[in-house]
Amino acid sequence: MVLTLSWMIFYIFCTARQKHAILYKDTHAGPVWLRGGLLLFGTCSLLLDILKIVPAAGFAGCEHPIKFLFPSIQIVFIFTQSYFLWFHSKDCVQVHQDVTRCGLAISLVTNLMLWMSAVADESIHQTGGEGGKLPDNQSQIPAAGEHGGCRCSSNVCHIFQTGYYYLYPFNIEYSLFAAAMCYVMWKNVGRMIDDHGQHGKLKFCFRGTIVGPMLGVAVLLIGLGVFIIYEVEVAEEGTKTRALTAYYIFNIVALTLMSLSSLVGSIVYRFDKRSESSHKNPTRRLDVCLLLGAALGQFLISYFSVVATVADQPHELLNVLNLLFSLLTLAQHILQNVFIAEGLFRQPFVEESHPGARNSHSRVRDSTSEVYVNVNISHRSPEDAMERPFQRNPSQTSSNSTSIANGQGTVPSGVEAAHNTREDPLSPPSNRLGWKRRILKESSLFLLLCNVIFWIMPAFGARPHFANGLEERFYGFQMWEAIVNVGLPMGIFYRMHSAACLLEIYLTS
């Protein structure tokens, strides 16, 4: 963290202030929702470090100084890195390239190190030494009089010890967000990209969407209720079966709806005439790679759970529900990955009245003999990014002008795809969405809200993998604990990253 801090300060005050240091910016990198999420998780991480410092200072002088020094340095690190990524995540650096690549690589590794450290601490807290969430939600911090005589000097110290574990999910997500943004910056070092050819700013609005938000909010609220019931009842032996049954039924219904929504959205993309983004974009490629890589964590857990369920007692109710839950989880991840991958590489819908329509759609003018076609200017200089006219002979111009006047005009194949993306290019813009756009908006917003609840439940303590006891009996505690502790953090990140990608798909649809 000290090395990363030193380089970030050097970049802010030296590299970024060099003449011609940042000639280009990647508008796809560091969108406002990603930077906003980084600030939110960073704020919670700062609170986590503060809560760590208080217990360390509360012990009667017997704790190692590193337990006070580490969170203190991490506070400075998180504050500086959040400022750095907020203002410089879009930079395509043209000077000090070797030093910048080295600094970004160190930053990436540092964030991954902090992520692994937080995952390890959170996993130890959740599983304890017996494989299951602790009944009293207490941490594994030694009690007073233990751990070499270390003793809390106040009740506040003990409260902070047990309270800061609920902030670990935010700290985990912060490290992953920062690592992803550092990687994109590393790929953009020395890259020449034009910012003038990008589409206009996309605004968030609920125009034309009803079913998706309502159904998504219903799933979110029901999921919160089921999660609370699960947390309260799973600790008691008499109510554990009821809690697990409710948890599995909710997940089965929600995963089925999510799978159908992803499938419908993927089918709609088959009829979508929007052109795909053909130029190399490190942000888009990283999004897809993170989706596929993080999904492997849940694949790992679900696969071993299916094997254990089939091999043990597949006819019991809980085992049947567990089997359906695992199979539907696999299917939902696959279908959702296909839907998100299709949506990320599509060009945004741009209406006729949109200020960016002028640069993204072809236009046919009656008064001239020019046909403007959609050109990809992501890698062109501002001078080359201007729309290029293609001259046509007088006979073609005359015939096309007459056809357009009669409402039966034909356009060349090179501009037909862009021309068809508008619902009615010759009529004033309407508040009604086309059926394709509406389905995509409804599906993406519904999936976004569902992914939020599927992030909340495991991130804040839902561990049915240990509560049902099936896989633990089949594989043994140590083996099953290793599988869950490797796969579950990846699955939690998958849900958060999917929600972010689905938000972007909603905006571009």
Short mmCIF file of C-alpha atoms in Angstrom, two decimals, residues 6-259:
data_model
loop_
_atom_site.label_atom_id
_atom_site.label_comp_id
_atom_site.label_asym_id
_atom_site.label_seq_id
_atom_site.Cartn_x
_atom_site.Cartn_y
_atom_site.Cartn_z
CA SER A 6 3.87 6.80 -3.49
CA TRP A 7 3.17 6.17 -7.16
CA MET A 8 -0.36 7.66 -7.05
CA ILE A 9 0.97 10.86 -5.51
CA PHE A 10 3.67 10.98 -8.20
CA TYR A 11 1.03 10.48 -10.92
CA ILE A 12 -1.34 13.16 -9.57
CA PHE A 13 1.31 15.84 -9.08
CA CYS A 14 3.84 14.97 -11.81
CA THR A 15 2.60 12.73 -14.62
CA ALA A 16 -0.92 14.14 -15.01
CA ARG A 17 0.40 17.72 -15.05
CA GLN A 18 2.88 17.13 -17.85
CA LYS A 19 2.17 18.88 -21.14
CA HIS A 20 0.40 16.52 -23.58
CA ALA A 21 0.23 13.87 -20.83
CA ILE A 22 -3.47 13.07 -21.36
CA LEU A 23 -4.57 13.79 -24.91
CA TYR A 24 -7.33 11.18 -25.00
CA LYS A 25 -9.89 9.80 -22.59
CA ASP A 26 -11.78 6.50 -22.76
CA THR A 27 -15.44 7.35 -22.15
CA HIS A 28 -16.31 3.69 -21.57
CA ALA A 29 -13.88 3.48 -18.65
CA GLY A 30 -14.95 4.57 -15.18
CA PRO A 31 -18.65 5.40 -15.78
CA VAL A 32 -20.32 7.48 -13.09
CA TRP A 33 -22.18 4.54 -11.54
CA LEU A 34 -18.91 2.61 -11.17
CA ARG A 35 -17.12 5.55 -9.59
CA GLY A 36 -20.14 6.21 -7.38
CA GLY A 37 -20.11 2.58 -6.24
CA LEU A 38 -16.40 2.88 -5.57
CA LEU A 39 -17.01 5.89 -3.31
CA LEU A 40 -19.84 4.13 -1.48
CA PHE A 41 -17.82 1.00 -0.83
CA GLY A 42 -14.77 3.11 -0.01
CA THR A 43 -16.72 5.02 2.64
CA CYS A 44 -17.84 1.75 4.24
CA SER A 45 -14.25 0.47 4.08
CA LEU A 46 -13.03 3.59 5.88
CA LEU A 47 -15.60 2.96 8.59
CA LEU A 48 -14.40 -0.65 8.80
CA ASP A 49 -10.81 0.45 9.37
CA ILE A 50 -11.91 2.93 12.03
CA LEU A 51 -13.79 0.17 13.82
CA LYS A 52 -10.65 -1.98 13.63
CA ILE A 53 -8.46 0.72 15.14
CA VAL A 54 -10.68 1.27 18.18
CA PRO A 55 -10.49 -2.33 19.50
CA ALA A 56 -6.75 -2.45 18.78
CA ALA A 57 -6.27 0.69 20.84
CA GLY A 58 -8.63 -0.64 23.52
CA PHE A 59 -6.46 -3.59 24.50
CA ALA A 60 -4.24 -3.00 27.46
CA GLY A 61 -1.02 -2.59 25.51
CA CYS A 62 -0.57 -6.27 24.63
CA GLU A 63 -1.60 -6.27 20.93
CA HIS A 64 1.02 -6.17 18.21
CA PRO A 65 1.45 -2.65 16.76
CA ILE A 66 0.74 -3.97 13.25
CA LYS A 67 -2.94 -4.34 14.19
CA PHE A 68 -3.06 -0.59 14.69
CA LEU A 69 -0.67 0.34 11.87
CA PHE A 70 -2.33 -1.70 9.10
CA PRO A 71 -5.83 -0.12 9.24
CA SER A 72 -4.26 3.32 9.73
CA ILE A 73 -2.30 3.04 6.49
CA GLN A 74 -5.30 1.50 4.75
CA ILE A 75 -7.39 4.59 5.58
CA VAL A 76 -4.88 6.82 3.78
CA PHE A 77 -4.64 4.29 0.94
CA ILE A 78 -8.41 4.09 0.36
CA PHE A 79 -8.85 7.86 0.51
CA THR A 80 -6.01 8.53 -1.96
CA GLN A 81 -6.99 5.73 -4.34
CA SER A 82 -10.63 6.81 -4.41
CA TYR A 83 -9.58 10.35 -5.35
CA PHE A 84 -7.15 9.02 -7.97
CA LEU A 85 -9.69 6.71 -9.65
CA TRP A 86 -12.50 9.29 -9.55
CA PHE A 87 -10.51 11.88 -11.51
CA HIS A 88 -8.12 9.76 -13.59
CA SER A 89 -9.84 6.44 -14.38
CA LYS A 90 -10.54 7.58 -17.97
CA ASP A 91 -6.98 8.72 -18.73
CA CYS A 92 -5.05 7.39 -21.72
CA VAL A 93 -1.58 8.41 -20.55
CA GLN A 94 0.95 9.40 -23.22
CA VAL A 95 3.97 10.25 -21.01
CA HIS A 96 5.88 8.27 -18.36
CA GLN A 97 4.30 5.17 -19.87
CA ASP A 98 6.65 2.60 -18.34
CA VAL A 99 6.40 4.12 -14.87
CA THR A 100 2.62 4.35 -15.18
CA ARG A 101 2.26 0.72 -16.27
CA CYS A 102 4.46 -0.38 -13.37
CA GLY A 103 2.49 1.72 -10.87
CA LEU A 104 -0.86 0.45 -12.14
CA ALA A 105 0.36 -3.15 -11.98
CA ILE A 106 1.39 -2.65 -8.35
CA SER A 107 -1.99 -1.05 -7.63
CA LEU A 108 -3.79 -4.01 -9.21
CA VAL A 109 -1.83 -6.57 -7.18
CA THR A 110 -2.28 -4.56 -3.98
CA ASN A 111 -6.05 -4.47 -4.37
CA LEU A 112 -6.15 -8.20 -5.08
CA MET A 113 -4.05 -8.79 -1.96
CA LEU A 114 -6.46 -6.72 0.15
CA TRP A 115 -9.38 -8.61 -1.40
CA MET A 116 -7.91 -11.99 -0.46
CA SER A 117 -7.18 -10.76 3.05
CA ALA A 118 -10.76 -9.54 3.54
CA VAL A 119 -12.19 -12.76 2.10
CA ALA A 120 -10.08 -14.84 4.47
CA ASP A 121 -11.11 -12.82 7.54
CA GLU A 122 -14.78 -12.89 6.57
CA SER A 123 -14.70 -16.64 5.86
CA ILE A 124 -13.08 -17.39 9.23
CA HIS A 125 -15.75 -15.32 10.94
CA GLN A 126 -18.65 -16.98 9.10
CA THR A 127 -17.50 -20.61 9.36
CA GLY A 128 -15.73 -20.46 12.69
CA GLY A 129 -14.27 -23.78 13.67
CA GLU A 130 -17.38 -25.91 13.25
CA GLY A 131 -18.65 -25.08 9.78
CA GLY A 132 -21.67 -22.89 10.10
CA LYS A 133 -22.69 -19.39 10.95
CA LEU A 134 -22.26 -18.70 14.61
CA PRO A 135 -25.65 -18.77 16.41
CA ASP A 136 -25.07 -15.52 18.26
CA ASN A 137 -23.55 -13.74 15.27
CA GLN A 138 -20.40 -13.19 17.31
CA SER A 139 -16.96 -13.00 15.77
CA GLN A 140 -14.06 -15.28 16.53
CA ILE A 141 -12.22 -12.54 18.42
CA PRO A 142 -10.83 -13.95 21.70
CA ALA A 143 -12.87 -13.16 24.76
CA ALA A 144 -11.61 -11.13 27.66
CA GLY A 145 -8.76 -12.81 29.47
CA GLU A 146 -7.77 -14.94 26.45
CA HIS A 147 -5.21 -14.49 23.68
CA GLY A 148 -2.18 -14.05 25.91
CA GLY A 149 -4.01 -11.98 28.50
CA CYS A 150 -5.27 -9.30 26.07
CA ARG A 151 -8.33 -7.69 27.56
CA CYS A 152 -10.78 -5.10 26.23
CA SER A 153 -10.65 -1.99 28.37
CA SER A 154 -14.25 -0.93 27.54
CA ASN A 155 -17.58 -2.26 26.36
CA VAL A 156 -17.27 -0.12 23.22
CA CYS A 157 -14.24 -2.19 22.26
CA HIS A 158 -16.26 -5.41 22.37
CA ILE A 159 -19.15 -3.88 20.42
CA PHE A 160 -16.79 -2.73 17.68
CA GLN A 161 -15.18 -6.17 17.56
CA THR A 162 -18.48 -7.82 16.73
CA GLY A 163 -19.83 -4.98 14.56
CA TYR A 164 -17.20 -4.38 11.92
CA TYR A 165 -17.61 -7.84 10.35
CA TYR A 166 -20.85 -6.65 8.75
CA LEU A 167 -18.79 -4.17 6.71
CA TYR A 168 -16.55 -6.81 5.15
CA PRO A 169 -18.78 -7.29 2.05
CA PHE A 170 -18.32 -3.61 1.19
CA ASN A 171 -14.56 -3.81 1.68
CA ILE A 172 -14.40 -6.88 -0.55
CA GLU A 173 -16.34 -5.15 -3.33
CA TYR A 174 -14.24 -1.99 -3.04
CA SER A 175 -11.01 -3.90 -3.67
CA LEU A 176 -12.50 -5.65 -6.70
CA PHE A 177 -13.90 -2.43 -8.16
CA ALA A 178 -10.55 -0.70 -7.73
CA ALA A 179 -8.65 -3.65 -9.24
CA ALA A 180 -10.90 -3.67 -12.32
CA MET A 181 -10.51 0.09 -12.85
CA CYS A 182 -6.72 -0.13 -12.47
CA TYR A 183 -6.64 -2.89 -15.08
CA VAL A 184 -8.57 -0.78 -17.60
CA MET A 185 -6.22 2.15 -16.97
CA TRP A 186 -3.26 -0.17 -17.52
CA LYS A 187 -4.70 -1.29 -20.88
CA ASN A 188 -5.29 2.35 -21.88
CA VAL A 189 -1.71 3.52 -21.28
CA GLY A 190 -0.44 4.90 -24.59
CA ARG A 191 -3.77 4.26 -26.31
CA MET A 192 -4.95 6.85 -28.83
CA ILE A 193 -8.72 7.13 -28.83
CA ASP A 194 -11.01 9.97 -29.80
CA ASP A 195 -13.61 11.16 -27.31
CA HIS A 196 -15.57 13.28 -29.78
CA GLY A 197 -17.13 10.36 -31.59
CA GLN A 198 -18.85 8.82 -28.62
CA HIS A 199 -22.59 8.84 -28.14
CA GLY A 200 -24.34 11.45 -26.07
CA LYS A 201 -24.85 11.01 -22.36
CA LEU A 202 -27.32 8.29 -21.48
CA LYS A 203 -29.97 9.22 -18.93
CA PHE A 204 -31.72 6.92 -16.51
CA CYS A 205 -35.51 7.01 -16.71
CA PHE A 206 -38.40 4.58 -16.22
CA ARG A 207 -40.23 5.64 -19.38
CA GLY A 208 -42.13 2.69 -20.79
CA THR A 209 -41.10 0.16 -18.11
CA ILE A 210 -43.70 -1.19 -15.70
CA VAL A 211 -43.58 -4.98 -15.35
CA GLY A 212 -39.82 -5.30 -14.86
CA PRO A 213 -39.47 -2.75 -12.01
CA MET A 214 -42.60 -3.97 -10.21
CA LEU A 215 -41.67 -7.63 -10.41
CA GLY A 216 -38.06 -6.88 -9.51
CA VAL A 217 -39.04 -4.82 -6.45
CA ALA A 218 -41.40 -7.62 -5.38
CA VAL A 219 -38.60 -10.19 -5.60
CA LEU A 220 -36.27 -7.84 -3.72
CA LEU A 221 -38.70 -7.23 -0.85
CA ILE A 222 -39.74 -10.88 -0.56
CA GLY A 223 -36.08 -11.87 -0.63
CA LEU A 224 -35.28 -9.50 2.22
CA GLY A 225 -38.11 -11.01 4.26
CA VAL A 226 -36.96 -14.56 3.55
CA PHE A 227 -33.39 -13.61 4.40
CA ILE A 228 -34.42 -12.15 7.78
CA ILE A 229 -36.49 -15.25 8.60
CA TYR A 230 -33.59 -17.47 7.56
CA GLU A 231 -31.09 -15.60 9.75
CA VAL A 232 -33.40 -15.80 12.77
CA GLU A 233 -34.55 -19.42 12.47
CA VAL A 234 -31.58 -21.26 10.98
CA ALA A 235 -29.66 -21.16 14.28
CA GLU A 236 -32.36 -23.15 16.11
CA GLU A 237 -32.47 -26.87 15.48
CA GLY A 238 -36.25 -27.01 15.62
CA THR A 239 -36.79 -24.31 12.99
CA LYS A 240 -33.77 -24.95 10.75
CA THR A 241 -35.70 -27.16 8.30
CA ARG A 242 -38.44 -24.55 7.89
CA ALA A 243 -35.87 -21.80 7.31
CA LEU A 244 -34.00 -23.83 4.70
CA THR A 245 -37.23 -24.81 2.94
CA ALA A 246 -38.34 -21.18 2.65
CA TYR A 247 -34.88 -20.14 1.45
CA TYR A 248 -34.73 -22.82 -1.25
CA ILE A 249 -38.28 -22.22 -2.50
CA PHE A 250 -37.67 -18.50 -2.86
CA ASN A 251 -34.41 -19.11 -4.74
CA ILE A 252 -36.00 -21.68 -7.06
CA VAL A 253 -38.86 -19.35 -8.03
CA ALA A 254 -36.60 -16.31 -8.45
CA LEU A 255 -33.98 -18.21 -10.48
CA THR A 256 -36.70 -19.61 -12.76
CA LEU A 257 -38.04 -16.11 -13.46
CA MET A 258 -34.51 -14.79 -14.04
CA SER A 259 -33.71 -17.63 -16.45
#
